[in-house]
Structures are given as C-alpha cells and as structure tokens.
Amino acid sequence: MNALSPSTTKSFPGAIRMAAVAFAVTIVLAGASLLPEANPLHVSAFVVSLAGKYLAYAILALSVDLVWGFAGILTLGHAAFFALGGYAMGMYLMREIGTRGVYGNPDLPDFMIFLSWKSLPWYWWGTDHFAWAMLLVLIVPGILAGVFGWLAFRSRVSGVYLSIITQALTYALMLAFFQNGLGFGGNNGLTDFKDILGADLHSPLTRAVLLVMTGTVLAGCLVLSRWLVSGRFGYLLVAVRDAESRTRFLGYRPEQAKLLIWVFSAMVAGIGGALYVTQVGIINPGEFAPANSIESVIWVAVGGRGTLSGSVLGAVLVNCGKTLFTAWLPEFWLYGLGLLFLVTTLFLPQGLMGLRYHLATKRPEEVTPEVSNPEGEEA
Amino acid sequence: MCRFSRFLWAGAVCLLLAFSGMQVAVADEFSGLESGQFNTIANTVSALVASGNSQAGAVIDALGKRHLFYSPAGGVFIRSGSTYVDARTGQFVQNTPADLKPVRMNNYVRQVLASANAELELLSPQDAVRLKAATQMYAQHNPVMLPAINHALALEKNSRVRLKLEQASAAIVLAQPMKTGDEASRLAAVKALGSAADLEARGVLSAVAMSDHETAEVRKAAADTVSSIDLKQRLWSILQNAFYGLSYGSVLLLAATGLAITFGVMGVINMAHGELMMIGAYTTWMVQQGIRATVLWLEPVSLLVAIPVAFCVCGLLGILIERGLIRFLYGRPLETLLATWGLSLILQQAIRSIFGPTNIAVVTPAWLSGSWMLGSVDITLNRLAIFVFAFLVLAALMLIMRKTSLGLEMRAVTQNRRMAALMGIRTPRVDALAFGLGAGLAGLAGVAVSQIDNVSPNLGQSYIIDSFMVVVFGGVGNLWGTLAAAMTLGMGGKILEPTIGAVSAKISILVLVILYIQRHPRGMFPVRGRGVES
C-alpha cells in the first residue's frame, strides 16, 4: 500500500498559494522589523532571524518532499546537500571578512592561520566572488548528488537500502568535515561573518532583505517544483514511485527520472543551506549529522508527503514546536519529536494535508487529479 | 674467575653446613659488616652476594631496611620485630649483646646494595624473578650491572631468561662508548639486541647508527637492525589492530544479527536497535548494582547473570514494540523506519531522564581484566571474551534457525510470507517472536559493549550506522553474510587506521561499502528465490 494516492500531486492551488503566503509573510515581517523599536508592531531581530531559519528549513523540506513524496526515494541524507550549500556560502562570507579577522590577514581565514596554513587550498579559489560562490552553492550539491544518484539508480539500489546508504553518505561527510585538515574549519566550522556584498550582516536592513530573499527563493522553488512535478514528468515520477518495474516495462527509464529529480532536489537543498548560513551566522559539521536529515523527513511527513505546500507547513510548524519546547521544557523535546514520528506514521500517513483532504472529502482516494496530459509518453 | 671460584667454594661450605647441621665459623664473609669502614662494608656486600651464601638475601634485605646491627664485640644481627636473629646462621638469638649498633650506610653502600639486590634476583631460584630482574636491567642498561649480568649469564639455564640477559648485556655494551678493537663484540651485541625488537632496543641501536665513534661496519649493522625492528613493529601493530578489529567486528556481529533477523523475516529496519543495545548495557549495570546490594557472593559472576537478564528484558521489550507499533506498519518499510526512529528518540530521552546524561560505570570483573602478551600483541581478556561470546551467540542462533520449529517457521516466513501463512504458520506470532529474538540479541550486544565502551544514552547512536552497513553489506537474512560483513568492516577499519588515520579509515570503509552496494545491491550474500521482493 502506498502512503499516497497520485491525487495528492494535485497541489497546484496549494503550492502556489503557499508561495504567495510565504512571500507575503516575509514582506510583512521584514517591514515590521524596520519600524522603530517603540512601535508596538516592531519585530525584533531575533524573530526575523528565526523566521529566516524556518524558511530555509522549509526549502530543505521542499527538496526532501520532491524526492520522497514524488519519486519515493526516502532520503536520510539530504541535510548533506543543505550543509554543502551552506559551506559554499560560508566560504564566500569568510572571504568577505578580509582584514577584520582576529589575525587581520587579508588572504587567509583565521582558522587557517591558526593551523599555520601558508596559502588557500585550491578549492577555495574564486570564493571571494559572490557569483562564483553562488555557482558553488548549486553545483557542489548537484555534482555530489549526480555522482551518487547515477551510481545508485543505475544499479537499482532502492528502498531501505538507498535510505541507509544516503545516511552513510552524510555520516561520512560529517566525519570528513570534522577534520581540521580538510580546510573547512574543523569542529568550529565557518563563523564570525561580517558582511555580504558589502552590506553589514548584523544591520536590521540587511536582515530584512535576507528574510525577503529567503521568502522569495522559497516561493520561487515552490513554483518551480510545482511546474516540475505536474504534467508529464510529474506523472512519470509518481508512476516510478508507485510501480517502478511496471513503469520500466512500459518503456520508460525510471533511473533517469529519479536522477533528474534527485539532482534538482539536491540543488534546492543547497540553496536552502546557503540562505540558512547568512541568517544563522555559522555553519559547522554538526549540520551533516544523520539525525538532522531524518528530522527533515519528519517535517515532510507531518505536513504531508507528496504535497509541496505541506512540506513547507510541516517544516515551519515542527520548528516552531522545537523552538517553544526547547525554551520551556528542554527535557521533553525529544519525547515530543519521537511521539511526532510515531503519531504521524501510525495515524497520519498523509500528514496534515491528508487530514485536510480527509476532512474535506471524507474519501480522499476518490479525489481525481487534474490531468492535463495523461497520455504523456517517452521513447 | 676469581669470584666464580670463590662462589663454588662458598657453595661447598654451605652444603657442608646444611648437611652437618654444625656451626662452622665462617667469620670472613660477614665480618666486614662489623667494620666501621664504608668501603669494607660495600665490599663485603658484593662478596656476600657473589658467594651465594643462603643468608645473603636476608642480610641485604635487612641492610636496605636498616634492620642490620652489629656488635663491636663481634656478631651481626638482624632485627625482626623486637627480637634478633644471628645474620650468619639465621638462628634466633637468646641473649642479644647490649651494645648493638646499626651497620653504617652511605650513598656508596646504598649503590652497591642496589646492584647487589638486583644481582641476587638474577640468581634467584625462581625463573619468573630472574626474568623480571633481567628485563629490568635491560630497560635500565646501567654499566655497573654488566659484571653481574655476565656472571648470571654463565649460570643461566632457562632459555627465555638467557635471551633477556644477552639482550641486557648487549644493550649495556652498546650504550657504552666504543673502544678500539672491540668491533667484533659490538657487532655481536647489535645482533643480540636485534632479537629484542622493541622500542628500547631501537633507541640504543639508532644512537649507535648515528654515532661518529663507531666503525662503519657497526653503524651499518645497527642501521639495518633498526629498520628491521621498524618493520617488525609495524607488523605487530597491524596484528594488534587486527585484534581490536576482531573484537569490534564481534560487537557489530552481535548488533547486526538482530537487525538482520528482523529485516529478513519482517522487512522491518529497526532504527531503535541501537537503543535496545543501550538498554542491554544499562540492564547489565542494574544487575551489577542489584547483586552488589543483595547477594554479594554472586558479584564476580554478575556479568554472566546479566546475559540472560538483558536478553529477556530486551526480548520482552521487543515483543511489546512489535505488538504495539510495528504490526500496524507492515508492508511500509520506510514508515517503520521513521516510527522506530521516533521510538529510539523516546527511549534515549527516557534513559537520560532516569539515569542522567553522563556515562555510567559498568564494572569489568577481575577475571576479565587481565591480558596476555602474544609476541608484542596485547590480547586483552575482555575483548577476547567478546569475540568468543559473539561466536557462541552466532552458533546458538544457527541452531535455533536450523533445529527448532521457530527457526523453521521464521525461515519459511522469510522466504514466502503468504505461502507460509497458507501452510498454517501463524505469521503474526512468528513476527512477534522474531522481533523479540532480534531485540534480545541487541540486549546481548549491549552486555558485550558495556565491557569495552562508554555506557551513556548516546551508546546506540554510535553503533547504529555501522550495524546497518553490516546488514546491507552482508546481504539481508543471511547469517553467514552478516558474519563476513561484520568481520570485514570491523577489521578493515582498524587495519586501515594506523596508515590513514581513524577518521579517514571510517570514511573510506563507508565509501567502499557504498560503492560495493552499487555493484551488488543485495549485499555479499543475497537471498535468492522467488519469494524475494524486487
């Protein structure tokens, strides 16, 4: 039995509406944060960066949903792509510090001087240019996902096996990034950022702009994803998810469809990571921890897998819960998270969105998808 | 030679004494102690040791403890408690002279005394004592001891002690600066020291190889020996790491068999398996604490008591989990994975709430704390025991799978669930028992882990990824595959460690397994047959 019927790809109104909501919320929050502090509608810098963090996580959730919800690939390592994007952005921000570091060296980041490195490693080349760094945000996760996915899908590693090796992948990356010798700051990661494109990262205006940027990117990703998973390609993905062998016997190439969505999703996750780093101000190897990836899966599960807007909703709700819990009852957050996993999988297999459909129609399986071109075929 | 003949002579006198039981005055050997001269006292001590007199040990011991007294009127006495013993005869003395004075000491005497003590140990009738003394002298390579060592070497029969003495003598010879004409003896010493092949020998030899005062031939011989020692050391360290890898592999084996059973029979990947291991380790601790508080005489075997207890606790917990959670999620392996992950978070936090977040101290019983040296490999008993334990468990499991009806039913369900159900096997019961068995095995792994690793609420997390890799690498539902994979991963990682570092070793193993799975998506020993789902 599959968790979702293809009907849930009918997220057109949902995804677009969610994009609009995300965009509007960021505009409002950003505007409010720029009001004078005395104004009762003023929003503090803490809330702005918190909102930015949630939305960056929502981008990650969206990317997980693309592969899990639509292609049936349960990834337990997507935080790896998120973190790689974050590191690419971190490298740029690190170079922006320039001579304002503790050691005042214009060429080398502080941690390299601390480890008595003489010159930048080759892979830091060009990271002082914003455009190159942004390219890295996209291509580093993309290339890793491409190589990994090409190997995995070509040899038909699937299901639980795939989940476990994605977990091993992020675990291996975490171990690697913890090493000082890799040139990414070891344990401490990259931090102490000062500004981005010449704008002070700590000023309210920059923060407001970054928040709006995050909201815009999230909205853009939602629309793009929506476009990608609807129509022929989307139906092919769902077909692969629900009956891979059958799809293959019909003459399609499931591994190509999977690879495409997998690489796209990794790039989206990378963008999320880059936006995350600008607003949180640090990136360290802990972001690669397998637990982070699994947590991002539960955001999607809570929201409703296979519904793009649901993943955004899930990410924001669960992270709000986490913030509140860890502030009030730090002891109980793990209980709460654990219960969330249990309750969602046992009672809400389609998440909150499924619940909504259920309440709206009582018989979700009979909702027919809006099919524009059901006879989509490939050679 | 002179000393040697004196020794024989004195030995003969002793024999005579022993047989006749008569008190013969051998005044000359002890009389030096009655002197006020430090030199005389020191010489007497040396002579006494060389003589092999049966009282020599007692006298030297007493002198060291300042229990040796003399009377100006003649006579040497050892104080023991409030009474005195005649040093010459060892007989109890009734009327102690009133004017006893302690035998005089200064640094020179003390130095002679120290080497005399060592020399005495070198002549001890016990092999172990002699070996220990020789080893000590080898480590110190103090030139003062050379005559004593050569003397002992002339008498030594035991080959192990002889070897150690030869090495000690060689180390002393080489540590001294070279004199003209002793090239042959130095070459021999280099050869003798090469047989030791430890860091001590390497240190002495590399100094010789660097020295400007040696002849070219000696230098070359020393340099060659140093490099051969380095090679040997590297081989030994590989063996040592292989042994560590073996014990780590055994823990992985214990952890992975449980996972393999639940995945093989039910298609369930149990992410809470690591937490069941952790509960096994905490059960071990509770059993130890309980036994300590109540039946003290059971304490040495508390670990053995913990084995069945941990199995039962985790097994019952497993059945509970299966009935309460897993059975609602059959056919949805990815959802079970998430649900059991949630369960693992709850179990972790529960343990943290009950026992606190810090490590607890599980005691290793005395009979598991020792170690054997096998060459230069340190075989610690606790690791050896884990290895043996893992194989016993594997053997027991094989018996269960092959010889019991439960095993038969489990294999039937693994191969074709629907067919098995149609044949009258109660698959829900098999599922519950299989999950219980898998969880019980996790408990056993927990008992084993408690002996070599920190026991804390994070214990499960550190093993779960490796255990999964074992299951995936070995092929699901095949115990032989699990065995091969556990040992390959455990030993592979540890053997790579010294060359490329611990973290890189771990990363390369993970990457190699990932690459391997690309070629063989069902692991090393895939289950074949019609029932296998695609």
mmCIF file of C-alpha atoms in Angstrom, chain B residues 128-386:
data_model
loop_
_atom_site.group_PDB
_atom_site.id
_atom_site.type_symbol
_atom_site.label_atom_id
_atom_site.label_comp_id
_atom_site.label_asym_id
_atom_site.label_seq_id
_atom_site.Cartn_x
_atom_site.Cartn_y
_atom_site.Cartn_z
ATOM 1 C CA ALA B 128 59.956 -15.529 36.937
ATOM 2 C CA VAL B 129 62.023 -13.477 39.403
ATOM 3 C CA ARG B 130 65.155 -13.846 37.288
ATOM 4 C CA LEU B 131 63.276 -12.910 34.133
ATOM 5 C CA LYS B 132 61.857 -9.834 35.787
ATOM 6 C CA ALA B 133 65.285 -8.772 37.065
ATOM 7 C CA ALA B 134 66.831 -9.316 33.632
ATOM 8 C CA THR B 135 64.061 -7.300 31.984
ATOM 9 C CA GLN B 136 64.596 -4.503 34.450
ATOM 10 C CA MET B 137 68.316 -4.444 33.791
ATOM 11 C CA TYR B 138 67.664 -4.487 30.081
ATOM 12 C CA ALA B 139 65.472 -1.413 30.450
ATOM 13 C CA GLN B 140 67.978 0.449 32.632
ATOM 14 C CA HIS B 141 71.135 -0.690 30.813
ATOM 15 C CA ASN B 142 73.302 0.555 33.655
ATOM 16 C CA PRO B 143 77.008 -0.229 33.009
ATOM 17 C CA VAL B 144 77.541 -1.065 36.717
ATOM 18 C CA MET B 145 75.477 -4.192 36.275
ATOM 19 C CA LEU B 146 77.475 -5.656 33.415
ATOM 20 C CA PRO B 147 79.652 -7.975 35.544
ATOM 21 C CA ALA B 148 76.626 -9.242 37.431
ATOM 22 C CA ILE B 149 74.767 -9.897 34.189
ATOM 23 C CA ASN B 150 77.670 -11.743 32.645
ATOM 24 C CA HIS B 151 78.062 -13.745 35.833
ATOM 25 C CA ALA B 152 74.375 -14.678 35.793
ATOM 26 C CA LEU B 153 74.586 -15.452 32.090
ATOM 27 C CA ALA B 154 77.281 -18.028 32.756
ATOM 28 C CA LEU B 155 74.957 -19.852 35.136
ATOM 29 C CA GLU B 156 71.609 -19.393 33.414
ATOM 30 C CA LYS B 157 69.830 -22.489 32.057
ATOM 31 C CA ASN B 158 66.394 -21.118 31.181
ATOM 32 C CA SER B 159 66.418 -20.035 27.528
ATOM 33 C CA ARG B 160 63.991 -17.130 27.918
ATOM 34 C CA VAL B 161 65.978 -15.659 30.800
ATOM 35 C CA ARG B 162 69.202 -16.232 28.871
ATOM 36 C CA LEU B 163 67.835 -14.332 25.894
ATOM 37 C CA LYS B 164 66.802 -11.421 28.071
ATOM 38 C CA LEU B 165 70.194 -11.409 29.817
ATOM 39 C CA GLU B 166 72.005 -11.442 26.486
ATOM 40 C CA GLN B 167 69.906 -8.515 25.345
ATOM 41 C CA ALA B 168 70.588 -6.670 28.598
ATOM 42 C CA SER B 169 74.309 -7.273 28.257
ATOM 43 C CA ALA B 170 74.228 -6.174 24.615
ATOM 44 C CA ALA B 171 72.327 -3.005 25.476
ATOM 45 C CA ILE B 172 74.918 -2.128 28.129
ATOM 46 C CA VAL B 173 77.804 -2.829 25.784
ATOM 47 C CA LEU B 174 76.309 -0.662 23.064
ATOM 48 C CA ALA B 175 75.309 2.132 25.397
ATOM 49 C CA GLN B 176 78.971 2.497 26.398
ATOM 50 C CA PRO B 177 81.292 4.403 24.097
ATOM 51 C CA MET B 178 83.265 2.290 21.672
ATOM 52 C CA LYS B 179 86.843 1.407 22.483
ATOM 53 C CA THR B 180 89.365 0.415 19.861
ATOM 54 C CA GLY B 181 89.386 -3.233 18.964
ATOM 55 C CA ASP B 182 86.025 -4.322 20.312
ATOM 56 C CA GLU B 183 84.295 -4.158 16.951
ATOM 57 C CA ALA B 184 83.508 -7.874 16.960
ATOM 58 C CA SER B 185 81.871 -7.759 20.358
ATOM 59 C CA ARG B 186 79.825 -4.720 19.334
ATOM 60 C CA LEU B 187 78.653 -6.431 16.175
ATOM 61 C CA ALA B 188 77.594 -9.389 18.269
ATOM 62 C CA ALA B 189 75.808 -7.031 20.627
ATOM 63 C CA VAL B 190 73.940 -5.393 17.738
ATOM 64 C CA LYS B 191 72.826 -8.834 16.634
ATOM 65 C CA ALA B 192 71.733 -9.799 20.137
ATOM 66 C CA LEU B 193 69.821 -6.576 20.588
ATOM 67 C CA GLY B 194 68.088 -7.072 17.243
ATOM 68 C CA SER B 195 66.335 -10.065 18.734
ATOM 69 C CA ALA B 196 64.631 -7.813 21.259
ATOM 70 C CA ALA B 197 62.945 -5.729 18.544
ATOM 71 C CA ASP B 198 61.308 -3.275 20.913
ATOM 72 C CA LEU B 199 61.497 0.485 21.292
ATOM 73 C CA GLU B 200 64.255 0.201 23.914
ATOM 74 C CA ALA B 201 66.493 -1.712 21.525
ATOM 75 C CA ARG B 202 65.568 0.663 18.719
ATOM 76 C CA GLY B 203 66.638 3.638 20.820
ATOM 77 C CA VAL B 204 70.042 2.192 21.664
ATOM 78 C CA LEU B 205 70.642 0.969 18.136
ATOM 79 C CA SER B 206 69.668 4.165 16.414
ATOM 80 C CA ALA B 207 72.068 6.043 18.719
ATOM 81 C CA VAL B 208 74.794 3.624 17.628
ATOM 82 C CA ALA B 209 73.863 4.065 13.975
ATOM 83 C CA MET B 210 74.176 7.846 14.304
ATOM 84 C CA SER B 211 77.341 7.840 16.384
ATOM 85 C CA ASP B 212 80.605 9.155 14.921
ATOM 86 C CA HIS B 213 82.704 6.991 17.204
ATOM 87 C CA GLU B 214 81.635 3.681 15.749
ATOM 88 C CA THR B 215 83.230 1.951 12.778
ATOM 89 C CA ALA B 216 81.313 1.990 9.535
ATOM 90 C CA GLU B 217 80.520 -1.687 9.800
ATOM 91 C CA VAL B 218 78.950 -1.395 13.241
ATOM 92 C CA ARG B 219 76.989 1.638 12.137
ATOM 93 C CA LYS B 220 75.639 -0.175 9.134
ATOM 94 C CA ALA B 221 74.718 -3.265 11.133
ATOM 95 C CA ALA B 222 72.909 -1.067 13.653
ATOM 96 C CA ALA B 223 71.054 0.848 10.949
ATOM 97 C CA ASP B 224 69.957 -2.383 9.279
ATOM 98 C CA THR B 225 68.751 -3.747 12.569
ATOM 99 C CA VAL B 226 66.821 -0.549 13.283
ATOM 100 C CA SER B 227 64.960 -0.813 10.011
ATOM 101 C CA SER B 228 64.205 -4.493 10.579
ATOM 102 C CA ILE B 229 62.909 -3.597 14.050
ATOM 103 C CA ASP B 230 60.703 -0.920 12.496
ATOM 104 C CA LEU B 231 59.283 -3.448 10.089
ATOM 105 C CA LYS B 232 58.588 -5.910 12.875
ATOM 106 C CA GLN B 233 56.966 -3.184 14.963
ATOM 107 C CA ARG B 234 54.705 -2.291 12.070
ATOM 108 C CA LEU B 235 53.701 -5.901 11.560
ATOM 109 C CA TRP B 236 52.970 -6.271 15.250
ATOM 110 C CA SER B 237 50.888 -3.133 15.285
ATOM 111 C CA ILE B 238 48.894 -4.432 12.325
ATOM 112 C CA LEU B 239 48.258 -7.622 14.268
ATOM 113 C CA GLN B 240 47.293 -5.597 17.324
ATOM 114 C CA ASN B 241 44.844 -3.569 15.271
ATOM 115 C CA ALA B 242 43.525 -6.715 13.678
ATOM 116 C CA PHE B 243 42.766 -7.960 17.162
ATOM 117 C CA TYR B 244 40.942 -4.734 18.042
ATOM 118 C CA GLY B 245 39.123 -5.038 14.743
ATOM 119 C CA LEU B 246 38.144 -8.585 15.618
ATOM 120 C CA SER B 247 36.516 -7.508 18.854
ATOM 121 C CA TYR B 248 34.834 -4.501 17.234
ATOM 122 C CA GLY B 249 33.652 -6.795 14.464
ATOM 123 C CA SER B 250 32.252 -9.143 17.105
ATOM 124 C CA VAL B 251 30.187 -6.335 18.613
ATOM 125 C CA LEU B 252 28.989 -5.380 15.139
ATOM 126 C CA LEU B 253 28.153 -9.015 14.534
ATOM 127 C CA LEU B 254 26.062 -9.162 17.689
ATOM 128 C CA ALA B 255 24.324 -5.913 16.806
ATOM 129 C CA ALA B 256 23.779 -6.793 13.159
ATOM 130 C CA THR B 257 22.432 -10.333 13.580
ATOM 131 C CA GLY B 258 19.455 -8.909 15.435
ATOM 132 C CA LEU B 259 18.880 -6.325 12.723
ATOM 133 C CA ALA B 260 19.323 -8.948 10.027
ATOM 134 C CA ILE B 261 16.725 -11.215 11.599
ATOM 135 C CA THR B 262 14.078 -8.536 11.915
ATOM 136 C CA PHE B 263 14.765 -7.249 8.430
ATOM 137 C CA GLY B 264 14.976 -10.728 6.955
ATOM 138 C CA VAL B 265 11.763 -12.009 8.442
ATOM 139 C CA MET B 266 9.606 -8.931 8.532
ATOM 140 C CA GLY B 267 11.236 -6.426 6.210
ATOM 141 C CA VAL B 268 11.483 -4.038 9.132
ATOM 142 C CA ILE B 269 14.503 -1.815 9.575
ATOM 143 C CA ASN B 270 14.564 -1.169 13.275
ATOM 144 C CA MET B 271 16.160 2.196 13.918
ATOM 145 C CA ALA B 272 15.669 1.661 17.659
ATOM 146 C CA HIS B 273 18.017 -1.315 17.601
ATOM 147 C CA GLY B 274 20.892 0.758 18.924
ATOM 148 C CA GLU B 275 18.709 1.894 21.810
ATOM 149 C CA LEU B 276 17.882 -1.727 22.612
ATOM 150 C CA MET B 277 21.645 -2.309 22.823
ATOM 151 C CA MET B 278 21.870 0.650 25.149
ATOM 152 C CA ILE B 279 19.110 -0.830 27.315
ATOM 153 C CA GLY B 280 21.051 -4.100 27.374
ATOM 154 C CA ALA B 281 24.090 -2.220 28.671
ATOM 155 C CA TYR B 282 22.026 -0.386 31.302
ATOM 156 C CA THR B 283 20.467 -3.707 32.340
ATOM 157 C CA THR B 284 23.969 -5.064 32.882
ATOM 158 C CA TRP B 285 24.691 -2.111 35.134
ATOM 159 C CA MET B 286 21.462 -2.578 37.083
ATOM 160 C CA VAL B 287 22.132 -6.281 37.549
ATOM 161 C CA GLN B 288 25.602 -5.450 38.880
ATOM 162 C CA GLN B 289 24.225 -2.833 41.248
ATOM 163 C CA GLY B 290 21.443 -5.162 42.387
ATOM 164 C CA ILE B 291 23.820 -8.016 43.079
ATOM 165 C CA ARG B 292 26.189 -5.727 44.927
ATOM 166 C CA ALA B 293 23.331 -4.575 47.154
ATOM 167 C CA THR B 294 21.873 -8.011 47.902
ATOM 168 C CA VAL B 295 23.788 -11.233 47.161
ATOM 169 C CA LEU B 296 27.384 -10.204 47.440
ATOM 170 C CA TRP B 297 28.867 -13.640 46.722
ATOM 171 C CA LEU B 298 27.411 -13.509 43.222
ATOM 172 C CA GLU B 299 29.348 -10.373 42.394
ATOM 173 C CA PRO B 300 32.186 -11.972 40.399
ATOM 174 C CA VAL B 301 29.691 -13.605 38.033
ATOM 175 C CA SER B 302 27.287 -10.682 37.798
ATOM 176 C CA LEU B 303 28.171 -10.317 34.138
ATOM 177 C CA LEU B 304 27.093 -13.889 33.469
ATOM 178 C CA VAL B 305 23.830 -13.223 35.308
ATOM 179 C CA ALA B 306 23.333 -10.100 33.214
ATOM 180 C CA ILE B 307 23.453 -12.033 29.943
ATOM 181 C CA PRO B 308 20.120 -13.869 30.265
ATOM 182 C CA VAL B 309 18.542 -10.915 32.073
ATOM 183 C CA ALA B 310 19.468 -8.496 29.298
ATOM 184 C CA PHE B 311 18.240 -10.959 26.695
ATOM 185 C CA CYS B 312 14.887 -11.316 28.429
ATOM 186 C CA VAL B 313 14.424 -7.608 29.177
ATOM 187 C CA CYS B 314 15.207 -6.560 25.609
ATOM 188 C CA GLY B 315 13.360 -9.521 24.118
ATOM 189 C CA LEU B 316 10.174 -8.707 26.020
ATOM 190 C CA LEU B 317 10.538 -5.058 25.148
ATOM 191 C CA GLY B 318 10.937 -6.110 21.525
ATOM 192 C CA ILE B 319 7.740 -8.183 21.580
ATOM 193 C CA LEU B 320 5.986 -5.214 23.156
ATOM 194 C CA ILE B 321 7.268 -2.901 20.411
ATOM 195 C CA GLU B 322 6.207 -5.320 17.717
ATOM 196 C CA ARG B 323 2.706 -5.775 19.112
ATOM 197 C CA GLY B 324 2.225 -2.131 19.955
ATOM 198 C CA LEU B 325 3.788 -0.427 16.973
ATOM 199 C CA ILE B 326 5.391 -2.408 14.193
ATOM 200 C CA ARG B 327 2.435 -4.606 13.348
ATOM 201 C CA PHE B 328 0.410 -1.612 12.261
ATOM 202 C CA LEU B 329 3.051 -0.712 9.724
ATOM 203 C CA TYR B 330 3.696 -3.944 7.845
ATOM 204 C CA GLY B 331 4.421 -3.563 4.182
ATOM 205 C CA ARG B 332 5.574 0.013 4.670
ATOM 206 C CA PRO B 333 9.279 -0.428 5.440
ATOM 207 C CA LEU B 334 10.045 3.252 5.067
ATOM 208 C CA GLU B 335 7.360 4.208 7.561
ATOM 209 C CA THR B 336 8.585 1.625 10.049
ATOM 210 C CA LEU B 337 11.991 3.166 9.702
ATOM 211 C CA LEU B 338 10.582 6.559 10.720
ATOM 212 C CA ALA B 339 8.427 5.161 13.501
ATOM 213 C CA THR B 340 11.282 3.205 15.041
ATOM 214 C CA TRP B 341 13.473 6.296 14.761
ATOM 215 C CA GLY B 342 10.866 8.150 16.787
ATOM 216 C CA LEU B 343 10.866 5.309 19.264
ATOM 217 C CA SER B 344 14.637 5.483 19.525
ATOM 218 C CA LEU B 345 14.447 9.198 20.411
ATOM 219 C CA ILE B 346 11.917 8.443 23.142
ATOM 220 C CA LEU B 347 13.976 5.579 24.564
ATOM 221 C CA GLN B 348 17.129 7.724 24.554
ATOM 222 C CA GLN B 349 15.416 10.545 26.377
ATOM 223 C CA ALA B 350 13.808 8.115 28.824
ATOM 224 C CA ILE B 351 17.184 6.651 29.738
ATOM 225 C CA ARG B 352 18.566 10.161 30.039
ATOM 226 C CA SER B 353 15.740 11.162 32.357
ATOM 227 C CA ILE B 354 16.094 8.074 34.549
ATOM 228 C CA PHE B 355 19.856 7.572 34.703
ATOM 229 C CA GLY B 356 21.170 11.021 33.829
ATOM 230 C CA PRO B 357 23.046 12.092 30.733
ATOM 231 C CA THR B 358 26.529 11.053 31.838
ATOM 232 C CA ASN B 359 28.394 7.787 31.430
ATOM 233 C CA ILE B 360 27.728 5.061 33.971
ATOM 234 C CA ALA B 361 30.471 2.731 35.140
ATOM 235 C CA VAL B 362 29.847 -0.902 34.282
ATOM 236 C CA VAL B 363 32.416 -2.972 36.161
ATOM 237 C CA THR B 364 34.655 -5.372 34.302
ATOM 238 C CA PRO B 365 35.043 -8.400 36.584
ATOM 239 C CA ALA B 366 38.559 -9.265 37.739
ATOM 240 C CA TRP B 367 38.615 -12.457 35.691
ATOM 241 C CA LEU B 368 38.128 -10.404 32.520
ATOM 242 C CA SER B 369 40.559 -7.601 33.308
ATOM 243 C CA GLY B 370 43.874 -9.231 32.511
ATOM 244 C CA SER B 371 45.683 -9.560 29.252
ATOM 245 C CA TRP B 372 48.096 -11.924 27.542
ATOM 246 C CA MET B 373 51.062 -10.888 25.529
ATOM 247 C CA LEU B 374 51.256 -12.821 22.304
ATOM 248 C CA GLY B 375 54.570 -11.598 20.965
ATOM 249 C CA SER B 376 54.042 -7.856 21.052
ATOM 250 C CA VAL B 377 50.274 -8.154 20.723
ATOM 251 C CA ASP B 378 48.339 -7.298 23.838
ATOM 252 C CA ILE B 379 45.403 -9.708 23.943
ATOM 253 C CA THR B 380 43.059 -8.175 26.489
ATOM 254 C CA LEU B 381 40.763 -10.744 28.003
ATOM 255 C CA ASN B 382 37.604 -8.642 27.789
ATOM 256 C CA ARG B 383 37.993 -8.244 24.053
ATOM 257 C CA LEU B 384 38.818 -11.905 23.645
ATOM 258 C CA ALA B 385 35.732 -12.791 25.675
ATOM 259 C CA ILE B 386 33.528 -10.643 23.441
#
